[in-house]
Structures are given as structure tokens and as C-alpha cells.
Coordinates of C-alpha atoms in Angstrom, one line a residue:
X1 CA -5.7 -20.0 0.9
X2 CA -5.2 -18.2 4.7
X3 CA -5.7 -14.8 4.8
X4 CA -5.1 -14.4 8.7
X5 CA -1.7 -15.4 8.2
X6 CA 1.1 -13.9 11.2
X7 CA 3.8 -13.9 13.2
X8 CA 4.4 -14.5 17.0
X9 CA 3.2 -17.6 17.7
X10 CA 4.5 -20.6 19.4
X11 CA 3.7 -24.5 20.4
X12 CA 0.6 -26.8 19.7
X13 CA -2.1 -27.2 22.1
X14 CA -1.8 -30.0 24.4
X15 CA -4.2 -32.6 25.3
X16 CA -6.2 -32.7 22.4
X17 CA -7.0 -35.3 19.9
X18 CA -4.4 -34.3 17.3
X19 CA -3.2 -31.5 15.8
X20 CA -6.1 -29.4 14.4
X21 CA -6.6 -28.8 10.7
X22 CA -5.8 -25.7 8.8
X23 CA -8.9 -23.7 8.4
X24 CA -9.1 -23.8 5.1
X25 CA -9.7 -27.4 5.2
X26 CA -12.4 -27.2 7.8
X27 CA -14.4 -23.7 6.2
X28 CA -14.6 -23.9 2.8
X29 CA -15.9 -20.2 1.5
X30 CA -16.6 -20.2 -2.4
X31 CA -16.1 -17.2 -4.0
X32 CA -12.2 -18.4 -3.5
X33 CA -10.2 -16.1 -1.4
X34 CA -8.8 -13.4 -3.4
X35 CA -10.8 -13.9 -6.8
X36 CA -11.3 -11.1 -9.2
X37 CA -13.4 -10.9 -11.9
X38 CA -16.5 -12.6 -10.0
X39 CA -19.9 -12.5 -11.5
X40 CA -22.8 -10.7 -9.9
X41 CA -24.9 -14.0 -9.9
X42 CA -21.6 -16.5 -8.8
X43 CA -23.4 -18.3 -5.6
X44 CA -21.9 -17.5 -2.1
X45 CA -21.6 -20.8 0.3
X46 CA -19.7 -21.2 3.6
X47 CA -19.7 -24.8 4.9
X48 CA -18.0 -27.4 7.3
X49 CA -17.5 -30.7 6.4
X50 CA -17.8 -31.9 10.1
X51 CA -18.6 -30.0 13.6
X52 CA -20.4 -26.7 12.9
X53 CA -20.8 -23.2 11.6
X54 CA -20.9 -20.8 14.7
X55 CA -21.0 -17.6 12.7
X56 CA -21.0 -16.2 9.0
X57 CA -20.9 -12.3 7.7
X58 CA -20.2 -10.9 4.2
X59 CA -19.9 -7.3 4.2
X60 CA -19.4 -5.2 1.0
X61 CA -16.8 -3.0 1.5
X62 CA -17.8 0.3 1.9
X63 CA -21.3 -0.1 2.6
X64 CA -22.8 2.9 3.8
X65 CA -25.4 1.1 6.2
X66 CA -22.7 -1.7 6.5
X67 CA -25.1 -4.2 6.0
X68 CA -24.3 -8.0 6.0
X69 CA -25.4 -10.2 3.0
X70 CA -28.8 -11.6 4.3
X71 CA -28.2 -15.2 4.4
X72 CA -29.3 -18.5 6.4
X73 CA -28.1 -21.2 7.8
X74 CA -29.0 -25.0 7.4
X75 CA -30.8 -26.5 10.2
X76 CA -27.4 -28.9 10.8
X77 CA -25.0 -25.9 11.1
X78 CA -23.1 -27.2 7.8
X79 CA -23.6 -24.8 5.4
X80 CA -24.6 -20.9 5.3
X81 CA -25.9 -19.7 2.0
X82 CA -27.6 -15.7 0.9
X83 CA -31.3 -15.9 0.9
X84 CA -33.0 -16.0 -2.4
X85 CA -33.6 -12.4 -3.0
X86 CA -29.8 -11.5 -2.1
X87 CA -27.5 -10.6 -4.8
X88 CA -23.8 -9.1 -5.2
X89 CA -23.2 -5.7 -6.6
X90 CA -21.0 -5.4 -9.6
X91 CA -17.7 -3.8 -8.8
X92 CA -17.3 -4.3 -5.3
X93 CA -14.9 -6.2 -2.8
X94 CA -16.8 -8.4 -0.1
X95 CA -15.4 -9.7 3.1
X96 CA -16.1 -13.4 4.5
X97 CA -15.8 -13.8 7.9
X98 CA -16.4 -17.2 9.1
X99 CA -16.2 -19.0 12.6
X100 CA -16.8 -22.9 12.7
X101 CA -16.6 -25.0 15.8
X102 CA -14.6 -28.7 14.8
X103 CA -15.3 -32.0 16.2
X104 CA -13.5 -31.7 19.6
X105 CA -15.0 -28.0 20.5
X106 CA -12.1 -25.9 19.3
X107 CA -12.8 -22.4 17.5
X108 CA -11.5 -21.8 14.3
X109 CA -11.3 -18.8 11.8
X110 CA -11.4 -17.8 8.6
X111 CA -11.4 -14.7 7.0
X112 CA -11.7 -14.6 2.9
X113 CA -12.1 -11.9 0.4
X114 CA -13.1 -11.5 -3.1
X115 CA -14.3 -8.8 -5.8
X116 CA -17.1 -8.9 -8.0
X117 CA -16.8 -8.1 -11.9
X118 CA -16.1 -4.5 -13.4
X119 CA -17.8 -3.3 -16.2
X120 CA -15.1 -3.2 -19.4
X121 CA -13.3 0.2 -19.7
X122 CA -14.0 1.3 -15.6
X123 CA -11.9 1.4 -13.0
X124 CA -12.9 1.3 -8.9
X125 CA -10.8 2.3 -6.3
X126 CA -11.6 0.2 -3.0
X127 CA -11.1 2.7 0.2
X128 CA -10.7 2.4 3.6
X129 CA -12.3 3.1 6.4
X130 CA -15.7 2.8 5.7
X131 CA -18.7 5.1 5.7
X132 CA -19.9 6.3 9.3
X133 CA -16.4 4.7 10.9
X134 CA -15.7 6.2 14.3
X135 CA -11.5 5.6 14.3
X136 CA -8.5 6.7 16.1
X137 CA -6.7 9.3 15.5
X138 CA -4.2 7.7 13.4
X139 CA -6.2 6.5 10.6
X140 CA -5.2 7.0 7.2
X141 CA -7.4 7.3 4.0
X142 CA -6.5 4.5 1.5
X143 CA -7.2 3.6 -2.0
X144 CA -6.7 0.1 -3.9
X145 CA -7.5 0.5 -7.7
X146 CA -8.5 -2.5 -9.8
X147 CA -6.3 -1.2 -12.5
X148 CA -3.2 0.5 -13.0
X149 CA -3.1 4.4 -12.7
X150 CA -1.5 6.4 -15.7
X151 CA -2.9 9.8 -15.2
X152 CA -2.5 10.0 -11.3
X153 CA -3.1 14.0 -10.9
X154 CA -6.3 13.3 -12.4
X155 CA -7.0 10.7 -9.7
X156 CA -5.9 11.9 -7.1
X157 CA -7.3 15.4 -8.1
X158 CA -11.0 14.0 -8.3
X159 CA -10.1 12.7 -4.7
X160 CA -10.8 15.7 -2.0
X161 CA -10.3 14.8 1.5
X162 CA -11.5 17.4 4.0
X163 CA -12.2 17.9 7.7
X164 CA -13.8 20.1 10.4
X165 CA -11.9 21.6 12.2
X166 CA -9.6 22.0 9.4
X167 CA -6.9 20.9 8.4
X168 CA -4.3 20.3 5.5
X169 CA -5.1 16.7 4.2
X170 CA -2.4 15.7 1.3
X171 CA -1.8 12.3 -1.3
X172 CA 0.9 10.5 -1.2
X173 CA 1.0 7.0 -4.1
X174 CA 2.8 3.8 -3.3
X175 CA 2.9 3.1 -7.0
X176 CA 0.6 3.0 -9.7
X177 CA -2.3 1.4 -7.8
X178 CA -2.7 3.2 -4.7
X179 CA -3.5 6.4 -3.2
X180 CA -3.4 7.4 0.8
X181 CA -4.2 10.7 2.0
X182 CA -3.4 12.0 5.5
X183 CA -2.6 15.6 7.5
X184 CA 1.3 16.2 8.8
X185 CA 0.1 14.8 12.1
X186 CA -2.5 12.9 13.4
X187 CA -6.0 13.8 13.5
X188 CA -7.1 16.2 16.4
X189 CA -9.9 13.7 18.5
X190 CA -13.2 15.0 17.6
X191 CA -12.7 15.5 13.8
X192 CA -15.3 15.1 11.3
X193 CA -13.8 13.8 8.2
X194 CA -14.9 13.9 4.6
X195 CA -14.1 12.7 1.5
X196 CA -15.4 13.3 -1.4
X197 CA -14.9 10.5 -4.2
X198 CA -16.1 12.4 -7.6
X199 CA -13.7 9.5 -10.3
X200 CA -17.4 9.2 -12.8
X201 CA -15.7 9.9 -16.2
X202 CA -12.3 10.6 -14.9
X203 CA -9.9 8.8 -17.4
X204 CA -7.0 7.1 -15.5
X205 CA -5.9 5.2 -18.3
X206 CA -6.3 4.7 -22.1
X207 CA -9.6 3.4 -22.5
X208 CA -10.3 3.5 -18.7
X209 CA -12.9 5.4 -17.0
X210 CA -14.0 6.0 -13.5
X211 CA -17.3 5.0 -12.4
X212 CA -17.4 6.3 -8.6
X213 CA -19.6 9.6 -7.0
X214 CA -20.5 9.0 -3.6
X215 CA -19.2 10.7 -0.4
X216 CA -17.9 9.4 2.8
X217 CA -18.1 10.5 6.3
X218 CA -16.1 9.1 9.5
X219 CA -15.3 10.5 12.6
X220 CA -12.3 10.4 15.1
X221 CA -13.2 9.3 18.3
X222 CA -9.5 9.8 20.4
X223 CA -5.9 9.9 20.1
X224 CA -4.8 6.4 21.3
X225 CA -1.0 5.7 21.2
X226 CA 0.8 2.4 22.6
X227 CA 4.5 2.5 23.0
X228 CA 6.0 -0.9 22.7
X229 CA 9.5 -1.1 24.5
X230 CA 10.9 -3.9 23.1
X231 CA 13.9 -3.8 24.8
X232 CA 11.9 -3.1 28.2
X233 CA 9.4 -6.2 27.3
X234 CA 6.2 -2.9 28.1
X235 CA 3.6 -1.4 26.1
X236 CA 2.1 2.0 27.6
X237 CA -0.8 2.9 26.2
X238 CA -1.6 6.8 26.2
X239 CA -5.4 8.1 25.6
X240 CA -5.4 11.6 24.8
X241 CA -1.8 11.5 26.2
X242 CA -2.7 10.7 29.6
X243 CA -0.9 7.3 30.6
X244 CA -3.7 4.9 30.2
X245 CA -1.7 1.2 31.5
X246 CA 1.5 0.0 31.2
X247 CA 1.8 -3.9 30.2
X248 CA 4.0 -6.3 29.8
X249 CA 4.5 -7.3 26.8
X250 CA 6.6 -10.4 24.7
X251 CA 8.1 -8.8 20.8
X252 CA 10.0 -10.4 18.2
X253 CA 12.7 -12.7 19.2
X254 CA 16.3 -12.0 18.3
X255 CA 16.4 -14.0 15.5
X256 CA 12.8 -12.3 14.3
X257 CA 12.6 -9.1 15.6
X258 CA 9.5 -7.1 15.4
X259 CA 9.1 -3.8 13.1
X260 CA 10.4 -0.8 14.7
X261 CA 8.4 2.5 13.6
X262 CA 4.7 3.6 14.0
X263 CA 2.2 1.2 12.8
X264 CA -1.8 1.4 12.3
X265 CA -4.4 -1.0 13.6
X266 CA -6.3 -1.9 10.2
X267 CA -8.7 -4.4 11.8
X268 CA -10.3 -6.3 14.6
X269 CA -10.7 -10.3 15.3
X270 CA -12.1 -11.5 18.5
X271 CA -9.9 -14.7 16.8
X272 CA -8.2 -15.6 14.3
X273 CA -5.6 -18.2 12.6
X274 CA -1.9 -17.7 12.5
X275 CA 0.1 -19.7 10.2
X276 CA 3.9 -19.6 9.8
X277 CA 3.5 -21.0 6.3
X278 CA 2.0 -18.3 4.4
X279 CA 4.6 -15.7 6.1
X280 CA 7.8 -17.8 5.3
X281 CA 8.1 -19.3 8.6
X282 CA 7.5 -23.0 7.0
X283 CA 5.7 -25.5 9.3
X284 CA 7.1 -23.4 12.8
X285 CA 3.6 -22.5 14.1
X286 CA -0.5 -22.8 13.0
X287 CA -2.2 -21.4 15.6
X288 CA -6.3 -21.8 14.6
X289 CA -8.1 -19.9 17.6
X290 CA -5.5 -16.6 18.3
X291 CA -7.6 -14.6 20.5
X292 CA -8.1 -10.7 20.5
X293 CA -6.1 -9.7 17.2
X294 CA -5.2 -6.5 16.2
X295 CA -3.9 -6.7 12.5
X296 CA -0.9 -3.7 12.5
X297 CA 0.7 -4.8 9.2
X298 CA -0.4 -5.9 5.6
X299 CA 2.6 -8.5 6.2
X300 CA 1.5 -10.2 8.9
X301 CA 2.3 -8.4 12.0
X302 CA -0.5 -8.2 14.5
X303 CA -0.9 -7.4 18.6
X304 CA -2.7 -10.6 19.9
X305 CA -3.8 -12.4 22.5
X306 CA -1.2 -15.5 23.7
X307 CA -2.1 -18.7 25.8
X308 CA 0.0 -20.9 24.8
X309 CA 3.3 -19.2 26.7
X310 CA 3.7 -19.0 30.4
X311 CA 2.5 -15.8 32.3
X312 CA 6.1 -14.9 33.2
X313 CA 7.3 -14.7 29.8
X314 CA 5.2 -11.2 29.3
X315 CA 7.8 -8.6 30.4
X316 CA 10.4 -11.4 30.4
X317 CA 11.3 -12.4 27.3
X318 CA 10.7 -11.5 23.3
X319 CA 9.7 -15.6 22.0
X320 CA 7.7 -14.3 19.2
X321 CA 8.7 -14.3 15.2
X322 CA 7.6 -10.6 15.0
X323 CA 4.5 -10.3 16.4
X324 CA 3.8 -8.3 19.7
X325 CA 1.7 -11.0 22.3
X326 CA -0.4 -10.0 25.4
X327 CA -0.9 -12.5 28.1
X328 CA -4.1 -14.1 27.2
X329 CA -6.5 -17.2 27.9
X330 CA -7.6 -19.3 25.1
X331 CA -11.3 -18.8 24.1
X332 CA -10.6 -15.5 25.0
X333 CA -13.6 -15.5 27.7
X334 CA -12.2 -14.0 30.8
X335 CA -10.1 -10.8 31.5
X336 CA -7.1 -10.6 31.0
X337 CA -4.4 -8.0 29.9
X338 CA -5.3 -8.9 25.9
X339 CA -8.9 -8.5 26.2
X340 CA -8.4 -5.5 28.3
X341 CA -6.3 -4.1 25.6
X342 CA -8.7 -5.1 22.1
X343 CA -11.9 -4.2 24.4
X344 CA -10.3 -0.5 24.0
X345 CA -9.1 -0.5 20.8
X346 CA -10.2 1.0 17.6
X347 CA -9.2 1.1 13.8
X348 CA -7.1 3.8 13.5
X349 CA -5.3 3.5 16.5
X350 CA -1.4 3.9 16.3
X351 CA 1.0 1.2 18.0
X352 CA 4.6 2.5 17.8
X353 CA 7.4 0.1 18.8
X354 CA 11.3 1.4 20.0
X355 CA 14.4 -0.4 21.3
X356 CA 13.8 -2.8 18.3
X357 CA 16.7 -4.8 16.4
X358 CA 14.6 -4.6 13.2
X359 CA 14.3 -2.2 10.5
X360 CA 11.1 0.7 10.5
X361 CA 8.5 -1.0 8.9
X362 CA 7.9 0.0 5.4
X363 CA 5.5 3.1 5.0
X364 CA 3.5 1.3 2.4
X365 CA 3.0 -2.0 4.6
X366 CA -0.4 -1.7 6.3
X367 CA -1.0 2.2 7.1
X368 CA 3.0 2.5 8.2
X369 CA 2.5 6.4 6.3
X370 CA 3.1 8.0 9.6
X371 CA 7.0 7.0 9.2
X372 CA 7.9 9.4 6.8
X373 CA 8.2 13.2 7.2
X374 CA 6.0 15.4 6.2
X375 CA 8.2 17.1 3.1
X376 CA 8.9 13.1 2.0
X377 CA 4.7 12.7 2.0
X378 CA 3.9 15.6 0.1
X379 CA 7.0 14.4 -2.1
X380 CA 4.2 11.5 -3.2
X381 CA 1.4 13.7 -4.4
X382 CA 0.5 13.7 -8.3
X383 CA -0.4 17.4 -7.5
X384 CA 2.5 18.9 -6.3

């Protein structure tokens, strides 16, 4: 199963031997993407069938000292395994990223997930952004619980979320599994945020009990908004609301418009896989090796990095099926508008698009909070 799965994308490469193969058929990753439940002593294993492993990390999320699983790889490039004396932690989600070179030289990505076992009767809430982050000013505090919430005040009460300078940070829950916390507007550049997870002993539920106390610091680097004119085929990207570039850009064609509304950058990928098929758009695109990615929705809407259209579609033409593409090379290796744009990007950033035919995007897809008014967020709170 893809995880990197998208819109926006277009043709197949040309002049090479064939069509290249989804990446889950050329990186195999075991834990299986999205498994639950996963014991403490499962064994981890990336490998490749042919070509070669380039790269493997597996992070835990949350990781203070965001460490990667110490692991090796075999002397043929096949297979990356942890060393002997690494182990996964009970009740934590790991990430899997993977980068394999195939036969004929051509990059390909894949980026898994899983979560280890929780002990009977506990429940964990998985958070973004991580310990020590440095983000844009955008961000927005998230929880994922591994079980459904009954008693959310008590949650959300044992959840405090504060900053210097200060400010008014509030909950808002997107049903029964999920928590996000952020101030009526976005962070002031400079802010030192904390929050403060104290859920040991809270019951959430009959018969489950929290099992988190740890506390977690991040920092706000700038204020970084990109205004995507759809209509206009620009993006203008304001630091600190000084006019930082204005680029042409190619959006959501008419017949798959891109999200209107103010969207969050949730992660980075110097490349990544696009596939039409896991987003609804059937066999239409698989794009292995998308350059300079910017993941905006938890749908499938990212700002990428596009090769495969001509130059003078970018501030032309919207071709894409909804994502928003900057002209790009492939391999990603020289400047260009794309790389220009990722090389000053951060989590936490804010991408707002206008002029679009589509609806807002959702507030609970990706961090899309931003879109609602400030009395219709504190309207979410367990506490009010």
C-alpha cells in the first residue's frame, strides 16, 4: 500500500525501458504500511528485489532527540535491517522512509508507517510537531488517539498548550479521536511553544487510561504565507509580510480544481510517488520520483516539483487534478523555481489558494483549522 499518494500529475517518462513499477513492488518495508497492534520484537526489513537501496530512516514519532532506528545495510544494497541491540518502543508510531534506485537509474520512493502495540486498558495520543521542531507560523498542535474518546474535557483538559510571548491557545475535536489546539491567529514569529501532555491516569473511556507525561517544546521560526492565484496561474510568497517572489504557477484543472482556503504544509520530501489510484483518479497518472513535495492535505493535495510539463505551462494553464505544480527538473538537482521554493520552506508554513472553482478545503483535512472563525473553533472545545 502507497502512502505518497496525490494529485497534479501528468504523462509517463519518455525514453525509458518501460513504464516503472509501483514502489511498493520495488521497496518492500515490513512492518506493513498502516499496521496497528505491532509487537515490540516484530523485525523491521526494507529491501529491493533488484537495483538498490539508496537510503533508509525509521523515526519514532515524537522522539525528543529524533533519533533514527540504528540499522545497517547489506553489503549488496538489498536489504536494510536494525542492528542487533535496536528495538521498538511499545506504544509508539514509526515512520519508514525509503529511497531505492531500480535497474535503469530511476529514483523511487516510499514512505510507510506503522504503530507498535499498546498495553491493554491505555490509550496514546500521537501529536504533531515533534519535540525541538522549529515551524512556521501556521503550525497547528494535533492529536491522533489509538482509541475513541468518551470523556473529551478530561482529555483535552490534561492537554495545556502555552507560549511565550503569550497568547490564548484553545481545542477544537474533529470527532472522537482527535484533538488540535491553536491561537485565533497565527503564531507571532519568534514564539516559544509548550505543551504540556499530563494523560497518566486520565480515564478517557470505560476501562481506558492514559499513559502519557512528557512535555514538548517547538519554536516558530517566521510567518511564511504563499498566495496561490489560481485564476492568475501565481503564487506570492510573503516572509514576514514582505513580498518574498512571485511564481508562476499550474493549479487544478477545470475538471479537478484545487482546494480553495488556507492549507498547512505537514511535511517535506525531496521526492516522492504520486499515484492517481489511491486518490480515485484510476490508472490517470504514477509518477515514482516527484521532486520537492510539500504535502498540504491529508487527502492528497501537495505543492510539488513538475518535469514532465513544458516550461510555458507555469503561469499558463491549470493541467493538474488538484495539485499545485512548480516548474521543476527531474532528479531535482539544479535550481529551479521548485527547489527554490521547498529549499525555503518549513512545516508549518501556510499556502492559501483564491480564484479557485473548488470548495474550501475541509478544516479537518491536513491542518485546514485556520478556515474556520475563531467563535466556530472555540465552538469545538470539550471545555467551553
Amino acid at each position: 500500500m502507497t502512502v505518497a499518494a496525490l494529485a497534479g500529475c501528468g504523462v509517463p517518462e519518455i525514453g525509458l525501458p518501460g513504464p516503472p513499477l509501483p514502489p511498493e513492488q520495488v521497496i518492500q518495508v515490513a512492518p506493513l504500511h498502516g499496521a496497528r497492534e505491532v509487537r515490540a520484537s516484530a523485525p523491521v526489513v526494507v529491501s529491493v528485489a533488484d537495483g538498490r537501496l539508496e537510503r533508509v530512516r525509521v523515526v519514532r514519532a515524537g522522539d525528543v532527540r529524533r533519533r533514527p532506528l540504528a540499522g545497517r545495510m547489506s553489503a549488496d544494497g538489498l536489504r536494510w535491517r536494525p542492528v542487533d541491540d535496536a528495538v521498538l518502543e511499545v506504544a509508539s508510531k514509526y515512520r519508514v522512509d525509503a529511497v531505492a534506485i531500480d535497474r535503469h537509474g530511476r529514483r523511487i520512493a516510499r514512505h510507510t508507517s506503522f504503530t507498535t502495540v499498546v498495553p491493554e486498558h491505555r490509550f496514546i495520543g500521537f501529536f504533531r510537531p515533534e519535540h525541538g521542531a522549529v515551524v512556521g507560523a501556521g503550525m497547528i498542535v494535533s492529536f491522533d488517539f489509538d482509541r475513541a474518546i468518551a470523556d473529551r474535557a478530561a482529555v483535552e483538559r490534561a492537554i495545556r498548550v502555552t507560549a511565550r510571548p503569550p497568547v490564548k491557545v484553545v481545542g477544537h475535536w474533529f470527532g472522537d479521536r482527535r484533538v488540535d489546539f491553536r491561537p485565533r491567529t497565527y503564531w507571532k514569529p519568534g514564539t516559544e511553544v509548550v505543551v504540556r501532555i499530563r494523560l497518566r491516569g486520565v480515564k478517557a473511556a470505560p476501562g481506558a487510561y492514559g499513559i502519557q507525561h512528557r512535555t514538548v517544546r517547538f519554536t516558530v521560526a517566521r510567518r511564511q504565507v504563499s498566495i496561490v492565484d489560481a485564476a492568475a496561474y501565481t503564487m506570492t510568497v510573503y516572509r514576514d509580510h514582505r513580498v518574498l517572489a512571485t511564481l508562476p504557477v499550474t493549479a487544478g484543472a477545470p475538471h479537478t480544481p484545487t482546494y480553495n482556503g488556507k492549507m498547512v504544509v505537514m511535511a517535506r520530501h525531496e521526492v516522492t510517488r504520486m499515484d492517481g489510484a489511491t486518490v480515485g483518479f484510476g490508472a490517470e497518472y504514477d509518477i515514482p520520483d516527484v521532486p520537492h513535495a510539500l504535502r498540504l492535505t491529508t487527502s492528497g493535495t501537495f505543492l510539488h516539483g513538475n518535469y514532465w510539463a513544458p516550461r510555458r505551462t507555469f503561469g499558463s494553464v491549470n493541467t493538474s487534478h488538484g495539485c499545485i505544480g512548480l516548474y521543476d527538473a527531474q532528479g531535482g538537482g539544479v535550481p529551479t523555481p521548485a527547489r527554490w521554493f521547498f529549499d525555503n520552506s518549513l512545516v508549518g508554513d501556510v499556502v492559501q489558494v483564491v480564484n479557485s472553482t473548488d470548495r474550501t478545503v475541509a478544516p479537518h483535512n491536513g491542518l485546514g483549522g485556520w478556515n474556520l472563525s475563531w467563535a466556530q473553533w472555540q465552538a469545538g472545545s470539550a471545555l467551553r
